[in-house]
Short mmCIF file of N, CA and C in Angstrom, two decimals:
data_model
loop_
_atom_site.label_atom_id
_atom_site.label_comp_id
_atom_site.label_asym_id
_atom_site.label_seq_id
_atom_site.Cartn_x
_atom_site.Cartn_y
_atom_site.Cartn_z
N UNK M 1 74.06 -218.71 8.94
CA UNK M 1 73.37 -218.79 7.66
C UNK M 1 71.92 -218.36 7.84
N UNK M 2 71.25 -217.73 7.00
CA UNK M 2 70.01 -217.13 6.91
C UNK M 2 68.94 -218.26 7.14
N UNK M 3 67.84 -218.58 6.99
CA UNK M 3 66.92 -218.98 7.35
C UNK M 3 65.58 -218.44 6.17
N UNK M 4 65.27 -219.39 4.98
CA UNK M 4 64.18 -219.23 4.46
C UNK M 4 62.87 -218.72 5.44
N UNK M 5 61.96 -217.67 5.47
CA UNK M 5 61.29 -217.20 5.91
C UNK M 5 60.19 -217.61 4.98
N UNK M 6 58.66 -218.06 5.72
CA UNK M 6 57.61 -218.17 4.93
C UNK M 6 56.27 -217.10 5.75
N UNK M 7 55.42 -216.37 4.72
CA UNK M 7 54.44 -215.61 5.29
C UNK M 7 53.19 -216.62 5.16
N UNK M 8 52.26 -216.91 6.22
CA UNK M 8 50.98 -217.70 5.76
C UNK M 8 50.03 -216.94 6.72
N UNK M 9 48.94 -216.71 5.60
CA UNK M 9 47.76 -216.08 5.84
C UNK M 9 47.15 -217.18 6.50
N UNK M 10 45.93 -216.81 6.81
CA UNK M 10 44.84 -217.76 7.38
C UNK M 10 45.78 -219.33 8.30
N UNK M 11 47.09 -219.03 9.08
CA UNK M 11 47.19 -219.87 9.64
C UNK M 11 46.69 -220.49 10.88
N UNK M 12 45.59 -220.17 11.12
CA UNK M 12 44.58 -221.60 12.15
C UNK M 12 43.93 -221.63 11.86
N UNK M 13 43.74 -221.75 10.47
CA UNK M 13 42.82 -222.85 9.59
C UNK M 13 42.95 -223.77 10.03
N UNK M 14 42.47 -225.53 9.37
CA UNK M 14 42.78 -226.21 9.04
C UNK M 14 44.12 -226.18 7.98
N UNK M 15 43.70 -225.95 6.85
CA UNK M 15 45.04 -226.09 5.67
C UNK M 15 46.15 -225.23 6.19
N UNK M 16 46.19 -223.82 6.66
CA UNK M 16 47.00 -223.34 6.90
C UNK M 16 47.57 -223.73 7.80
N UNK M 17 46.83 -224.30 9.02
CA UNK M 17 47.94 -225.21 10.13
C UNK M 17 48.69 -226.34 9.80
N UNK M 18 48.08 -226.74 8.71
CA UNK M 18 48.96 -228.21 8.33
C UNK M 18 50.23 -227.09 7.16
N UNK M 19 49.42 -226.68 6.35
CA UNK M 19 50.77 -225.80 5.89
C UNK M 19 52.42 -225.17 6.58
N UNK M 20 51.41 -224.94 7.41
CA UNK M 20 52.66 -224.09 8.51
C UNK M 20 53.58 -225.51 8.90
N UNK M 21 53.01 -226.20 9.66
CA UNK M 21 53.44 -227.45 9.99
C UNK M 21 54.54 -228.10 8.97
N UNK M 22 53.95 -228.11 7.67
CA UNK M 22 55.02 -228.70 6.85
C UNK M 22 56.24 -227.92 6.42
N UNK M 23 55.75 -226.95 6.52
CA UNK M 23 57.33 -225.66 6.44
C UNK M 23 58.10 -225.77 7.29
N UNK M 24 57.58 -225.85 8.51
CA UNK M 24 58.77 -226.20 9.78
C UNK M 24 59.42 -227.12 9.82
N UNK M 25 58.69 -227.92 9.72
CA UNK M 25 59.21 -229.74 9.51
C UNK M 25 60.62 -229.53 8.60
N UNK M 26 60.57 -228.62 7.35
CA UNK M 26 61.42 -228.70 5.98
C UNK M 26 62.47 -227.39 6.88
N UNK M 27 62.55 -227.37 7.92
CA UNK M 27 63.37 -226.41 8.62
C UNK M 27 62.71 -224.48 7.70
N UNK M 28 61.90 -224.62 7.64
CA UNK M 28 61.59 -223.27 7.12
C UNK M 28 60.91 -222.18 8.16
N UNK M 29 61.03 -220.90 8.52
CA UNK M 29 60.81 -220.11 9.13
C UNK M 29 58.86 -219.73 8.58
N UNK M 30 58.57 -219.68 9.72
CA UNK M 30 56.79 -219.38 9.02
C UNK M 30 56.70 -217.95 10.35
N UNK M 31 55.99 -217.36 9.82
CA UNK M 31 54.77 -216.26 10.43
C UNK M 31 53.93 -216.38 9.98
N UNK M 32 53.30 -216.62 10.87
CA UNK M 32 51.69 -216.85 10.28
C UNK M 32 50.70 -215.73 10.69
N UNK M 33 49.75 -215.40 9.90
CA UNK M 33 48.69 -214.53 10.42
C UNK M 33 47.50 -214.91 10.42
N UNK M 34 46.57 -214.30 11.08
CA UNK M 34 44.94 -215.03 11.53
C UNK M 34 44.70 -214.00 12.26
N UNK M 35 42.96 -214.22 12.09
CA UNK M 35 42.60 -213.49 12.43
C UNK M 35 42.48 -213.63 14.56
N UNK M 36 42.56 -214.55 14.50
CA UNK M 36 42.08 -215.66 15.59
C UNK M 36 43.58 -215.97 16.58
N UNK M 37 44.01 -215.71 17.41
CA UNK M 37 44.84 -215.68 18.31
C UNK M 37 45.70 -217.45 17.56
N UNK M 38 47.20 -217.10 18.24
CA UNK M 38 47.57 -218.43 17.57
C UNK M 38 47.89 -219.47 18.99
N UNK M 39 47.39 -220.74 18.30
CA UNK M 39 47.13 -221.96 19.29
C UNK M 39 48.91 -222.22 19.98
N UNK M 40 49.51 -222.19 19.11
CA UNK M 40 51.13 -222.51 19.50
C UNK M 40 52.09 -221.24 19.73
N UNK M 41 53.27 -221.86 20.35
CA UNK M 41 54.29 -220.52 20.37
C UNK M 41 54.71 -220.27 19.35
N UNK M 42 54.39 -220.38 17.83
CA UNK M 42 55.49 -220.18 17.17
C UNK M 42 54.99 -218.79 16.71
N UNK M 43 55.70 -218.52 15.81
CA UNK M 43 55.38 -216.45 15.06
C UNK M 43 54.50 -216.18 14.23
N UNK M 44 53.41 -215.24 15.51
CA UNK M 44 52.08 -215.58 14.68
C UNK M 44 52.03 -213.81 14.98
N UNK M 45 51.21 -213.45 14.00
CA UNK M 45 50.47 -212.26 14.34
C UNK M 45 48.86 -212.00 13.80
N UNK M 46 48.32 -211.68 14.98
CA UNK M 46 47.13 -211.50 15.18
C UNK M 46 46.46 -210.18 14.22
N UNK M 47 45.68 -210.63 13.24
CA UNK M 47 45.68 -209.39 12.46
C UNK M 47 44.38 -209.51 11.77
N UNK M 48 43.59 -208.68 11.50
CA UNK M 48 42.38 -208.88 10.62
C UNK M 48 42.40 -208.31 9.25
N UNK M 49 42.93 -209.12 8.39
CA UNK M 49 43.48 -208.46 6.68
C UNK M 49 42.42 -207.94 6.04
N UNK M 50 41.09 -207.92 6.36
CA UNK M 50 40.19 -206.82 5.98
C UNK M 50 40.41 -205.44 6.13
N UNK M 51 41.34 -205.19 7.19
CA UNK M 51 41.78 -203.69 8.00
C UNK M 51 42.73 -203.46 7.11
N UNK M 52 43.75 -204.12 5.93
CA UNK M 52 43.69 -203.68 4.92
C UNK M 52 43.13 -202.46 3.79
N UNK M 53 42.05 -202.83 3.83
CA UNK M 53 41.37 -202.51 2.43
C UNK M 53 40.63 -200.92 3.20
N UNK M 54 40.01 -201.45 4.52
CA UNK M 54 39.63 -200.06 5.19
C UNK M 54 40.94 -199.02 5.47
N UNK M 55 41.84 -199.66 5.94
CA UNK M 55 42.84 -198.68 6.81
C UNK M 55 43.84 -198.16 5.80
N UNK M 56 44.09 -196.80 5.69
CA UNK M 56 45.32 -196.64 4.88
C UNK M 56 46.83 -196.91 5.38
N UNK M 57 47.01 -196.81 6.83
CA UNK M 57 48.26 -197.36 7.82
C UNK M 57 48.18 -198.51 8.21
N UNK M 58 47.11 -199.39 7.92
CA UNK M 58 47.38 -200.85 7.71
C UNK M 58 48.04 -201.59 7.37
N UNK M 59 48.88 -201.63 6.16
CA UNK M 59 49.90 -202.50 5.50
C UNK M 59 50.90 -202.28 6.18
N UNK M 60 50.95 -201.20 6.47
CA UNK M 60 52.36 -200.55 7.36
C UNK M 60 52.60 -201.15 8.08
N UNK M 61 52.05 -201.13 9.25
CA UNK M 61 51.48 -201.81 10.78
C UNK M 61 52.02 -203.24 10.34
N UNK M 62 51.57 -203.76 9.53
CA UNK M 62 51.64 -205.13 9.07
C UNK M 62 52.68 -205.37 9.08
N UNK M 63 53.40 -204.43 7.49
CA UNK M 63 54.70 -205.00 7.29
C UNK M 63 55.87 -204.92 8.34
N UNK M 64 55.34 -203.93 9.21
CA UNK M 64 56.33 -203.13 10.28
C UNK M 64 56.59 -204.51 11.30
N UNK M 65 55.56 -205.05 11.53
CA UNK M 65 55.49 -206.51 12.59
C UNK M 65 55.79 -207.75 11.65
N UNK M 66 55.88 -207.69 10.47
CA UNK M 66 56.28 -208.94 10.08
C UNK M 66 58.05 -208.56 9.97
N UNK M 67 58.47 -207.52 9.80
CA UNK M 67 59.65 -207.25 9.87
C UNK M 67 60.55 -207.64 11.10
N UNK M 68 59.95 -206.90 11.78
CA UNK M 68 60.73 -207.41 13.19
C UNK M 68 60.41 -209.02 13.81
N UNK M 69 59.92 -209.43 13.27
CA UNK M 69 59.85 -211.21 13.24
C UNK M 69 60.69 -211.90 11.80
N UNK M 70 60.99 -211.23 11.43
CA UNK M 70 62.18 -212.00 9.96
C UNK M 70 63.27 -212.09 10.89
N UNK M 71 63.61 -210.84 12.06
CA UNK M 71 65.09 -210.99 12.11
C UNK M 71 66.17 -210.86 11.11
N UNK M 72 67.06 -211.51 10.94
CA UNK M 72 68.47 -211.23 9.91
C UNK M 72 67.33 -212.54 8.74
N UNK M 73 66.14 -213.03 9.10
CA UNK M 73 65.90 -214.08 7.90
C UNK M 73 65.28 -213.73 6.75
N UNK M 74 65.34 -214.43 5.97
CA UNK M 74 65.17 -213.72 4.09
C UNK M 74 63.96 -214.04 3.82
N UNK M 75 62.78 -213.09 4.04
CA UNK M 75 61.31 -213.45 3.69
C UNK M 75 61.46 -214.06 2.14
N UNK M 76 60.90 -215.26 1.63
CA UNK M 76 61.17 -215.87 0.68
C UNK M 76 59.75 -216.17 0.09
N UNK M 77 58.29 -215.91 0.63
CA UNK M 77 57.37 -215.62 -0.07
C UNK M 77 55.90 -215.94 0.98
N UNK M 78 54.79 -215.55 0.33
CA UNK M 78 53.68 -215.02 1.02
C UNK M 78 52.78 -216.18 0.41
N UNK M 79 52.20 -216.94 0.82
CA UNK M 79 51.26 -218.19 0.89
C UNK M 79 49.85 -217.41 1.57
N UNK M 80 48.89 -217.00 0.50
CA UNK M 80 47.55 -216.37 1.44
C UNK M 80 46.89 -217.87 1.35
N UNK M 81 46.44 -218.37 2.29
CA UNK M 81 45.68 -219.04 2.37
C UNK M 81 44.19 -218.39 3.13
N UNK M 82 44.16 -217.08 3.68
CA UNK M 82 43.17 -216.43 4.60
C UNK M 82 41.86 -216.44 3.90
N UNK M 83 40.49 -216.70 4.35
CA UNK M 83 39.40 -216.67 4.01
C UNK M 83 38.14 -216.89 5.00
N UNK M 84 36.92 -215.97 3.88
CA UNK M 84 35.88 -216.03 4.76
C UNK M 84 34.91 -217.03 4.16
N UNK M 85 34.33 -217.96 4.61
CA UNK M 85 33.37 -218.54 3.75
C UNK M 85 32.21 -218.58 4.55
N UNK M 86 30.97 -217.79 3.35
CA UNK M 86 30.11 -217.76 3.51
C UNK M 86 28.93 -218.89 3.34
N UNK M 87 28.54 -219.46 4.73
CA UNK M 87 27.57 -220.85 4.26
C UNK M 87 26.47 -220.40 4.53
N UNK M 88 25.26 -221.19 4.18
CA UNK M 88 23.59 -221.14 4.87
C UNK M 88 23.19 -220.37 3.10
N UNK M 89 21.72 -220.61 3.21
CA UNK M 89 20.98 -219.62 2.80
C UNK M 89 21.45 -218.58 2.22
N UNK M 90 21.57 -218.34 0.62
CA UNK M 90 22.51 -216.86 0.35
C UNK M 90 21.32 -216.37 -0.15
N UNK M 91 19.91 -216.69 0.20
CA UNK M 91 19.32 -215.13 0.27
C UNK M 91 19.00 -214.58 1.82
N UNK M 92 19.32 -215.13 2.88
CA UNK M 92 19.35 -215.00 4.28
C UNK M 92 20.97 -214.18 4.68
N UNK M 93 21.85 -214.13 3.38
CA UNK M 93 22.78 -213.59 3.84
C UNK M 93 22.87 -212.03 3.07
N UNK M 94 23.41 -211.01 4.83
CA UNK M 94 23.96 -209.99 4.08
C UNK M 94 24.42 -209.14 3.22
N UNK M 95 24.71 -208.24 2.69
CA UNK M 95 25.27 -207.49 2.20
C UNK M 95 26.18 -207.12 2.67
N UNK M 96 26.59 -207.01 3.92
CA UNK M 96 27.82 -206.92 5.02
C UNK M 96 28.72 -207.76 4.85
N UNK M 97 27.98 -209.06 5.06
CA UNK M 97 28.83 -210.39 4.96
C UNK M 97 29.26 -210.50 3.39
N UNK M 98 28.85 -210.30 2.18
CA UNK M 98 29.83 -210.34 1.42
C UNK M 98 30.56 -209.31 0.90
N UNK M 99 30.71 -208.24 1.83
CA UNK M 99 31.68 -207.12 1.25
C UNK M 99 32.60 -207.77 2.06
N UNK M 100 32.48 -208.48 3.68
CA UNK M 100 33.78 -208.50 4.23
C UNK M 100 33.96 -209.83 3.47
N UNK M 101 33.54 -210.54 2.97
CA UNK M 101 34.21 -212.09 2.40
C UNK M 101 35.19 -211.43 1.31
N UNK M 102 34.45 -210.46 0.48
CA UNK M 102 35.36 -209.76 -0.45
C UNK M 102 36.38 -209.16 -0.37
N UNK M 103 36.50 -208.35 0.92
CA UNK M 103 37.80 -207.68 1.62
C UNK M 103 38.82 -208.66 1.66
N UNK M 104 38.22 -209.79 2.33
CA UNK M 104 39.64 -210.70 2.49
C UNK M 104 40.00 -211.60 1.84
N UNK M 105 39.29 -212.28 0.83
CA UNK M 105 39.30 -213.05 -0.35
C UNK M 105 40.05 -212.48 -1.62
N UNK M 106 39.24 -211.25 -1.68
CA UNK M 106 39.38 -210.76 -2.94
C UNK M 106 40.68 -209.72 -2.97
N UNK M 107 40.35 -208.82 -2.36
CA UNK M 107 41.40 -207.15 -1.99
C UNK M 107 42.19 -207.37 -1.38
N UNK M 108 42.42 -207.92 -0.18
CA UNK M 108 43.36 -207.90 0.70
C UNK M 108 44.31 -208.65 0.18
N UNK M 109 44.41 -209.64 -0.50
CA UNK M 109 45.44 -210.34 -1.01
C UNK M 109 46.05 -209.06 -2.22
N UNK M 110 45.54 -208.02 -2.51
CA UNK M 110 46.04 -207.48 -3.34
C UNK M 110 47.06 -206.40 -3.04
N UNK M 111 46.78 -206.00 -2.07
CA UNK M 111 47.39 -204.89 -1.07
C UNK M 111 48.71 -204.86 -0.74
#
């Protein structure tokens, strides 16, 4: 029998690790993505979803590696939890820093 598949963005977050966590628990299949190497063995891919919005063979790449981690299982939906948050001083901050908060907040979930 197939295996509900779940996609979660920003999983080594906080929320997204407890997210992930509770999907498994409910026997549900997770891949998680981050930008940030993943703490456990389970199916993570290492990815920076800003490279999205820059890259035109980006999504590809993406979908191409989340594919071969479904296996025969039925991707059943995409949970972005991924984000940049910008703290301190927002006249001390960039113009850099909020195009990339925007890449991955805003665009990349759109892609």
């Amino acid at each position: 029998m197939k295996q509900a598949c779940v996609v979660v963005t920003g999983s080594g977050g906080g929320i997204g690790r407890a997210v992930c966590e509770t999907l498994v628990d409910a026997d549900i299949k997770v891949i998680g993505i981050d930008v940030n190497p993943a703490r456990e063995g389970a199916d993570h891919i290492q990815f920076d979803l800003s490279r999205l919005v820059d890259d035109s063979n980006a999504a590809g790449v993406l979908r191409d590696r989340i594919l071969e981690l479904t296996d025969d299982d039925t991707l059943t939906g995409v949970i972005n939890l991924a984000a940049i948050q910008l703290l301190g001083n927002v006249s001390l901050l960039s113009i850099d820093s909020y195009l990339e908060s925007f890449k991955v907040n805003a665009l990349a979930p759109l892609v």
